[in-house]
mmCIF file with all atom_site columns, C-alpha atoms in Angstrom:
data_model
loop_
_atom_site.group_PDB
_atom_site.id
_atom_site.type_symbol
_atom_site.label_atom_id
_atom_site.label_alt_id
_atom_site.label_comp_id
_atom_site.label_asym_id
_atom_site.label_entity_id
_atom_site.label_seq_id
_atom_site.pdbx_PDB_ins_code
_atom_site.Cartn_x
_atom_site.Cartn_y
_atom_site.Cartn_z
_atom_site.occupancy
_atom_site.B_iso_or_equiv
_atom_site.pdbx_formal_charge
_atom_site.auth_seq_id
_atom_site.auth_comp_id
_atom_site.auth_asym_id
_atom_site.auth_atom_id
_atom_site.pdbx_PDB_model_num
ATOM 1   C CA . MET A 1 1   ? -0.096  0.051   0.005   1.00 88.00 ? 227 MET A CA 1
ATOM 2   C CA . VAL A 1 2   ? 2.715   2.522   0.874   1.00 91.00 ? 228 VAL A CA 1
ATOM 3   C CA . ARG A 1 3   ? 5.067   1.612   -2.152  1.00 92.00 ? 229 ARG A CA 1
ATOM 4   C CA . SER A 1 4   ? 2.175   2.085   -4.577  1.00 92.00 ? 230 SER A CA 1
ATOM 5   C CA . GLY A 1 5   ? 0.896   5.303   -2.650  1.00 93.00 ? 231 GLY A CA 1
ATOM 6   C CA . LEU A 1 6   ? 4.280   6.865   -2.998  1.00 94.00 ? 232 LEU A CA 1
ATOM 7   C CA . ILE A 1 7   ? 4.542   5.874   -6.606  1.00 94.00 ? 233 ILE A CA 1
ATOM 8   C CA . LEU A 1 8   ? 1.105   7.522   -7.295  1.00 93.00 ? 234 LEU A CA 1
ATOM 9   C CA . ALA A 1 9   ? 2.129   10.641  -5.166  1.00 95.00 ? 235 ALA A CA 1
ATOM 10  C CA . ALA A 1 10  ? 5.206   11.434  -7.509  1.00 96.00 ? 236 ALA A CA 1
ATOM 11  C CA . VAL A 1 11  ? 3.074   10.506  -10.696 1.00 95.00 ? 237 VAL A CA 1
ATOM 12  C CA . ALA A 1 12  ? 0.139   12.980  -8.869  1.00 95.00 ? 238 ALA A CA 1
ATOM 13  C CA . LEU A 1 13  ? 2.847   15.794  -7.878  1.00 95.00 ? 239 LEU A CA 1
ATOM 14  C CA . VAL A 1 14  ? 4.105   16.186  -11.575 1.00 95.00 ? 240 VAL A CA 1
ATOM 15  C CA . PHE A 1 15  ? 0.517   15.912  -13.071 1.00 94.00 ? 241 PHE A CA 1
ATOM 16  C CA . SER A 1 16  ? -1.375  18.055  -10.496 1.00 93.00 ? 242 SER A CA 1
ATOM 17  C CA . ALA A 1 17  ? 1.403   20.747  -10.954 1.00 93.00 ? 243 ALA A CA 1
ATOM 18  C CA . SER A 1 18  ? 0.957   20.830  -14.576 1.00 92.00 ? 244 SER A CA 1
ATOM 19  C CA . ALA A 1 19  ? -2.566  20.494  -14.562 1.00 91.00 ? 245 ALA A CA 1
ATOM 20  C CA . THR A 1 20  ? -2.751  23.564  -12.151 1.00 88.00 ? 246 THR A CA 1
ATOM 21  C CA . LEU A 1 21  ? -0.800  25.820  -14.428 1.00 86.00 ? 247 LEU A CA 1
ATOM 22  C CA . ILE A 1 22  ? -3.639  25.728  -16.688 1.00 84.00 ? 248 ILE A CA 1
ATOM 23  C CA . SER A 1 23  ? -6.575  25.667  -13.771 1.00 81.00 ? 249 SER A CA 1
ATOM 24  C CA . PRO A 1 24  ? -7.259  24.279  -10.566 1.00 81.00 ? 250 PRO A CA 1
ATOM 25  C CA . LEU A 1 25  ? -10.503 22.982  -11.856 1.00 84.00 ? 251 LEU A CA 1
ATOM 26  C CA . CYS A 1 26  ? -8.672  20.497  -13.936 1.00 86.00 ? 252 CYS A CA 1
ATOM 27  C CA . THR A 1 27  ? -7.262  18.325  -10.942 1.00 90.00 ? 253 THR A CA 1
ATOM 28  C CA . PRO A 1 28  ? -10.157 16.696  -9.632  1.00 91.00 ? 254 PRO A CA 1
ATOM 29  C CA . CYS A 1 29  ? -10.524 14.946  -13.261 1.00 92.00 ? 255 CYS A CA 1
ATOM 30  C CA . LEU A 1 30  ? -6.918  13.717  -12.643 1.00 92.00 ? 256 LEU A CA 1
ATOM 31  C CA . ALA A 1 31  ? -7.862  12.402  -9.256  1.00 93.00 ? 257 ALA A CA 1
ATOM 32  C CA . ILE A 1 32  ? -10.560 10.262  -10.402 1.00 94.00 ? 258 ILE A CA 1
ATOM 33  C CA . VAL A 1 33  ? -8.027  8.281   -12.823 1.00 95.00 ? 259 VAL A CA 1
ATOM 34  C CA . MET A 1 34  ? -5.291  8.280   -10.040 1.00 95.00 ? 260 MET A CA 1
ATOM 35  C CA . GLY A 1 35  ? -7.321  7.101   -7.436  1.00 95.00 ? 261 GLY A CA 1
ATOM 36  C CA . ILE A 1 36  ? -8.594  4.322   -9.206  1.00 96.00 ? 262 ILE A CA 1
ATOM 37  C CA . PHE A 1 37  ? -5.117  3.323   -10.669 1.00 95.00 ? 263 PHE A CA 1
ATOM 38  C CA . ALA A 1 38  ? -3.741  3.669   -7.098  1.00 95.00 ? 264 ALA A CA 1
ATOM 39  C CA . GLY A 1 39  ? -6.139  1.043   -5.917  1.00 95.00 ? 265 GLY A CA 1
ATOM 40  C CA . TYR A 1 40  ? -5.580  -1.094  -8.475  1.00 95.00 ? 266 TYR A CA 1
ATOM 41  C CA . LEU A 1 41  ? -1.594  -0.774  -8.040  1.00 95.00 ? 267 LEU A CA 1
ATOM 42  C CA . ALA A 1 42  ? -1.708  -1.781  -4.513  1.00 94.00 ? 268 ALA A CA 1
ATOM 43  C CA . GLY A 1 43  ? -3.902  -4.874  -5.220  1.00 92.00 ? 269 GLY A CA 1
ATOM 44  C CA . ILE A 1 44  ? -1.180  -5.778  -7.581  1.00 92.00 ? 270 ILE A CA 1
ATOM 45  C CA . GLN A 1 45  ? 1.475   -5.201  -5.139  1.00 92.00 ? 271 GLN A CA 1
ATOM 46  C CA . ASP A 1 46  ? 0.161   -6.547  -1.850  1.00 89.00 ? 272 ASP A CA 1
ATOM 47  C CA . LYS A 1 47  ? -2.716  -9.084  -3.207  1.00 89.00 ? 273 LYS A CA 1
ATOM 48  C CA . PRO A 1 48  ? -5.237  -8.726  -0.633  1.00 89.00 ? 274 PRO A CA 1
ATOM 49  C CA . ARG A 1 49  ? -7.360  -11.895 -0.053  1.00 85.00 ? 275 ARG A CA 1
ATOM 50  C CA . ASP A 1 50  ? -10.908 -10.009 0.570   1.00 87.00 ? 276 ASP A CA 1
ATOM 51  C CA . GLU A 1 51  ? -12.895 -7.089  -0.140  1.00 89.00 ? 277 GLU A CA 1
ATOM 52  C CA . GLY A 1 52  ? -12.177 -5.113  3.154   1.00 91.00 ? 278 GLY A CA 1
ATOM 53  C CA . LYS A 1 53  ? -8.553  -5.677  2.892   1.00 93.00 ? 279 LYS A CA 1
ATOM 54  C CA . ALA A 1 54  ? -8.772  -4.743  -0.830  1.00 92.00 ? 280 ALA A CA 1
ATOM 55  C CA . ALA A 1 55  ? -10.494 -1.447  -0.210  1.00 94.00 ? 281 ALA A CA 1
ATOM 56  C CA . LYS A 1 56  ? -8.565  -0.762  2.866   1.00 95.00 ? 282 LYS A CA 1
ATOM 57  C CA . MET A 1 57  ? -5.327  -0.702  1.012   1.00 95.00 ? 283 MET A CA 1
ATOM 58  C CA . GLY A 1 58  ? -6.683  0.823   -1.813  1.00 96.00 ? 284 GLY A CA 1
ATOM 59  C CA . ALA A 1 59  ? -7.859  3.986   0.080   1.00 96.00 ? 285 ALA A CA 1
ATOM 60  C CA . GLY A 1 60  ? -4.613  4.190   1.790   1.00 96.00 ? 286 GLY A CA 1
ATOM 61  C CA . ALA A 1 61  ? -2.550  4.227   -1.342  1.00 96.00 ? 287 ALA A CA 1
ATOM 62  C CA . GLY A 1 62  ? -5.082  6.641   -2.747  1.00 96.00 ? 288 GLY A CA 1
ATOM 63  C CA . ALA A 1 63  ? -4.973  8.813   0.312   1.00 97.00 ? 289 ALA A CA 1
ATOM 64  C CA . ILE A 1 64  ? -1.147  8.882   -0.067  1.00 97.00 ? 290 ILE A CA 1
ATOM 65  C CA . GLY A 1 65  ? -1.277  9.660   -3.760  1.00 96.00 ? 291 GLY A CA 1
ATOM 66  C CA . GLY A 1 66  ? -3.613  12.373  -2.822  1.00 96.00 ? 292 GLY A CA 1
ATOM 67  C CA . VAL A 1 67  ? -1.142  14.218  -0.736  1.00 96.00 ? 293 VAL A CA 1
ATOM 68  C CA . GLY A 1 68  ? 1.499   14.118  -3.809  1.00 96.00 ? 294 GLY A CA 1
ATOM 69  C CA . ALA A 1 69  ? -1.625  15.514  -5.735  1.00 95.00 ? 295 ALA A CA 1
ATOM 70  C CA . LEU A 1 70  ? -2.211  18.344  -3.103  1.00 95.00 ? 296 LEU A CA 1
ATOM 71  C CA . LEU A 1 71  ? 1.521   19.177  -3.365  1.00 95.00 ? 297 LEU A CA 1
ATOM 72  C CA . GLY A 1 72  ? 1.794   19.602  -6.747  1.00 94.00 ? 298 GLY A CA 1
ATOM 73  C CA . GLN A 1 73  ? -1.460  21.611  -6.926  1.00 93.00 ? 299 GLN A CA 1
ATOM 74  C CA . SER A 1 74  ? 0.418   23.792  -4.241  1.00 93.00 ? 300 SER A CA 1
ATOM 75  C CA . ILE A 1 75  ? 3.513   24.073  -6.655  1.00 94.00 ? 301 ILE A CA 1
ATOM 76  C CA . GLY A 1 76  ? 1.390   24.727  -9.426  1.00 92.00 ? 302 GLY A CA 1
ATOM 77  C CA . ALA A 1 77  ? -0.946  27.435  -8.125  1.00 91.00 ? 303 ALA A CA 1
ATOM 78  C CA . ALA A 1 78  ? 2.390   29.434  -6.689  1.00 91.00 ? 304 ALA A CA 1
ATOM 79  C CA . ILE A 1 79  ? 3.874   28.988  -10.340 1.00 92.00 ? 305 ILE A CA 1
ATOM 80  C CA . ASN A 1 80  ? 0.565   30.248  -11.973 1.00 87.00 ? 306 ASN A CA 1
ATOM 81  C CA . ALA A 1 81  ? -0.207  32.981  -9.508  1.00 88.00 ? 307 ALA A CA 1
ATOM 82  C CA . LYS A 1 82  ? 3.520   34.359  -9.757  1.00 89.00 ? 308 LYS A CA 1
ATOM 83  C CA . MET A 1 83  ? 3.184   34.246  -13.502 1.00 89.00 ? 309 MET A CA 1
ATOM 84  C CA . VAL A 1 84  ? -0.432  36.010  -13.577 1.00 86.00 ? 310 VAL A CA 1
ATOM 85  C CA . GLY A 1 85  ? -0.301  38.140  -10.622 1.00 85.00 ? 311 GLY A CA 1
ATOM 86  C CA . PRO A 1 86  ? -3.194  40.723  -9.169  1.00 85.00 ? 312 PRO A CA 1
ATOM 87  C CA . GLU A 1 87  ? -2.255  42.913  -11.884 1.00 85.00 ? 313 GLU A CA 1
ATOM 88  C CA . ARG A 1 88  ? -3.416  40.756  -15.020 1.00 85.00 ? 314 ARG A CA 1
ATOM 89  C CA . ALA A 1 89  ? -6.260  39.384  -12.977 1.00 83.00 ? 315 ALA A CA 1
ATOM 90  C CA . LEU A 1 90  ? -7.242  43.224  -12.693 1.00 82.00 ? 316 LEU A CA 1
ATOM 91  C CA . GLU A 1 91  ? -7.086  43.680  -16.469 1.00 85.00 ? 317 GLU A CA 1
ATOM 92  C CA . LEU A 1 92  ? -8.754  40.501  -17.064 1.00 82.00 ? 318 LEU A CA 1
ATOM 93  C CA . LEU A 1 93  ? -11.431 41.436  -14.806 1.00 82.00 ? 319 LEU A CA 1
ATOM 94  C CA . ASN A 1 94  ? -11.688 45.179  -16.305 1.00 83.00 ? 320 ASN A CA 1
ATOM 95  C CA . GLN A 1 95  ? -12.063 43.444  -19.954 1.00 87.00 ? 321 GLN A CA 1
ATOM 96  C CA . PHE A 1 96  ? -15.129 42.003  -18.672 1.00 87.00 ? 322 PHE A CA 1
ATOM 97  C CA . ASN A 1 97  ? -16.420 44.890  -17.296 1.00 86.00 ? 323 ASN A CA 1
ATOM 98  C CA . ILE A 1 98  ? -16.615 43.735  -13.995 1.00 84.00 ? 324 ILE A CA 1
ATOM 99  C CA . PRO A 1 99  ? -16.363 46.120  -11.135 1.00 81.00 ? 325 PRO A CA 1
ATOM 100 C CA . THR A 1 100 ? -13.377 45.524  -9.089  1.00 79.00 ? 326 THR A CA 1
ATOM 101 C CA . GLY A 1 101 ? -13.385 48.504  -6.552  1.00 77.00 ? 327 GLY A CA 1
ATOM 102 C CA . GLY A 1 102 ? -9.702  49.026  -6.742  1.00 76.00 ? 328 GLY A CA 1
ATOM 103 C CA . ASP A 1 103 ? -6.843  47.178  -5.344  1.00 79.00 ? 329 ASP A CA 1
ATOM 104 C CA . ILE A 1 104 ? -7.094  43.323  -5.702  1.00 81.00 ? 330 ILE A CA 1
ATOM 105 C CA . SER A 1 105 ? -3.860  42.084  -4.443  1.00 82.00 ? 331 SER A CA 1
ATOM 106 C CA . MET A 1 106 ? -5.185  40.731  -1.036  1.00 87.00 ? 332 MET A CA 1
ATOM 107 C CA . PRO A 1 107 ? -8.455  39.115  -2.578  1.00 87.00 ? 333 PRO A CA 1
ATOM 108 C CA . TYR A 1 108 ? -6.309  37.581  -5.483  1.00 87.00 ? 334 TYR A CA 1
ATOM 109 C CA . TRP A 1 109 ? -3.647  35.738  -3.129  1.00 89.00 ? 335 TRP A CA 1
ATOM 110 C CA . LEU A 1 110 ? -6.323  34.721  -0.796  1.00 91.00 ? 336 LEU A CA 1
ATOM 111 C CA . GLY A 1 111 ? -8.459  33.254  -3.383  1.00 89.00 ? 337 GLY A CA 1
ATOM 112 C CA . VAL A 1 112 ? -5.303  31.536  -5.225  1.00 88.00 ? 338 VAL A CA 1
ATOM 113 C CA . ILE A 1 113 ? -4.402  29.957  -1.570  1.00 89.00 ? 339 ILE A CA 1
ATOM 114 C CA . ALA A 1 114 ? -7.705  29.002  -0.476  1.00 91.00 ? 340 ALA A CA 1
ATOM 115 C CA . SER A 1 115 ? -8.503  27.333  -4.233  1.00 89.00 ? 341 SER A CA 1
ATOM 116 C CA . ALA A 1 116 ? -5.370  25.209  -4.142  1.00 89.00 ? 342 ALA A CA 1
ATOM 117 C CA . LEU A 1 117 ? -6.292  24.044  -0.275  1.00 91.00 ? 343 LEU A CA 1
ATOM 118 C CA . CYS A 1 118 ? -9.755  23.275  -1.166  1.00 92.00 ? 344 CYS A CA 1
ATOM 119 C CA . PHE A 1 119 ? -8.899  21.526  -4.207  1.00 92.00 ? 345 PHE A CA 1
ATOM 120 C CA . GLY A 1 120 ? -6.226  19.381  -2.721  1.00 92.00 ? 346 GLY A CA 1
ATOM 121 C CA . VAL A 1 121 ? -8.225  18.324  0.163   1.00 94.00 ? 347 VAL A CA 1
ATOM 122 C CA . LEU A 1 122 ? -11.195 17.296  -2.693  1.00 95.00 ? 348 LEU A CA 1
ATOM 123 C CA . ASN A 1 123 ? -8.239  15.537  -4.606  1.00 94.00 ? 349 ASN A CA 1
ATOM 124 C CA . ILE A 1 124 ? -7.337  13.525  -1.261  1.00 96.00 ? 350 ILE A CA 1
ATOM 125 C CA . VAL A 1 125 ? -10.706 12.467  -0.810  1.00 97.00 ? 351 VAL A CA 1
ATOM 126 C CA . LEU A 1 126 ? -11.546 11.507  -4.065  1.00 96.00 ? 352 LEU A CA 1
ATOM 127 C CA . MET A 1 127 ? -8.273  9.528   -4.720  1.00 96.00 ? 353 MET A CA 1
ATOM 128 C CA . ALA A 1 128 ? -8.881  7.609   -1.509  1.00 97.00 ? 354 ALA A CA 1
ATOM 129 C CA . GLY A 1 129 ? -12.654 6.851   -2.269  1.00 97.00 ? 355 GLY A CA 1
ATOM 130 C CA . LEU A 1 130 ? -11.926 5.993   -5.564  1.00 97.00 ? 356 LEU A CA 1
ATOM 131 C CA . GLY A 1 131 ? -8.408  4.224   -4.287  1.00 96.00 ? 357 GLY A CA 1
ATOM 132 C CA . ALA A 1 132 ? -10.754 1.881   -2.150  1.00 96.00 ? 358 ALA A CA 1
ATOM 133 C CA . LEU A 1 133 ? -12.856 1.097   -5.625  1.00 96.00 ? 359 LEU A CA 1
ATOM 134 C CA . GLY A 1 134 ? -9.550  0.360   -7.595  1.00 96.00 ? 360 GLY A CA 1
ATOM 135 C CA . GLY A 1 135 ? -8.583  -1.952  -5.081  1.00 94.00 ? 361 GLY A CA 1
ATOM 136 C CA . TYR A 1 136 ? -11.848 -3.937  -5.014  1.00 94.00 ? 362 TYR A CA 1
ATOM 137 C CA . LEU A 1 137 ? -11.938 -4.124  -8.962  1.00 94.00 ? 363 LEU A CA 1
ATOM 138 C CA . TRP A 1 138 ? -8.455  -5.597  -8.415  1.00 92.00 ? 364 TRP A CA 1
ATOM 139 C CA . LEU A 1 139 ? -9.837  -8.156  -6.336  1.00 90.00 ? 365 LEU A CA 1
ATOM 140 C CA . GLN A 1 140 ? -12.553 -8.885  -8.659  1.00 89.00 ? 366 GLN A CA 1
ATOM 141 C CA . MET A 1 141 ? -10.722 -8.905  -11.726 1.00 89.00 ? 367 MET A CA 1
ATOM 142 C CA . ASN A 1 142 ? -7.668  -10.718 -10.630 1.00 86.00 ? 368 ASN A CA 1
ATOM 143 C CA . GLY A 1 143 ? -7.519  -11.462 -6.995  1.00 69.00 ? 369 GLY A CA 1
ATOM 144 C CA . ARG A 1 144 ? -9.897  -14.426 -7.085  1.00 67.00 ? 370 ARG A CA 1
ATOM 145 C CA . LYS A 1 145 ? -7.994  -16.059 -9.773  1.00 71.00 ? 371 LYS A CA 1
ATOM 146 C CA . ILE A 1 146 ? -4.739  -15.408 -7.776  1.00 72.00 ? 372 ILE A CA 1
ATOM 147 C CA . HIS A 1 147 ? -5.981  -16.916 -4.407  1.00 62.00 ? 373 HIS A CA 1
ATOM 148 C CA . GLY A 1 148 ? -8.409  -19.567 -6.087  1.00 63.00 ? 374 GLY A CA 1
ATOM 149 C CA . ILE A 1 149 ? -11.478 -17.879 -4.585  1.00 59.00 ? 375 ILE A CA 1
ATOM 150 C CA . TYR A 1 150 ? -14.685 -18.224 -6.746  1.00 53.00 ? 376 TYR A CA 1
ATOM 151 C CA . ARG A 1 151 ? -18.193 -17.900 -5.789  1.00 52.00 ? 377 ARG A CA 1
#
């Protein structure tokens, strides 16, 4: 579980940082795929015998991978915020005739930090939940053959 979680954490860090450069809204889509893969990979490596253990190992691997996604999203958000900055965000808002009331530096930085944290926590939850599903899927597809369990 730990090894597969760490593998997925490294992959999630890179992909989440890259996706966050586009938009933090892109990362939950990645979390869905990576969470299922984390659980499936945990099943491949640990070969659990029953549904409870498969789901628990998958959820653990997904949660560890989700922490990597949170770190990647934080890195991507910092790079994106530094590239855009409050001045360019203000220009964009002015192009759409959205009233800003002057300086938006503080709301901009608070928004960047809050969105990175919220989406990061969402990614951890998604990856843990779908990791449990991935572990269960591994057991249903391959584990029963390996352990000789037929129902």
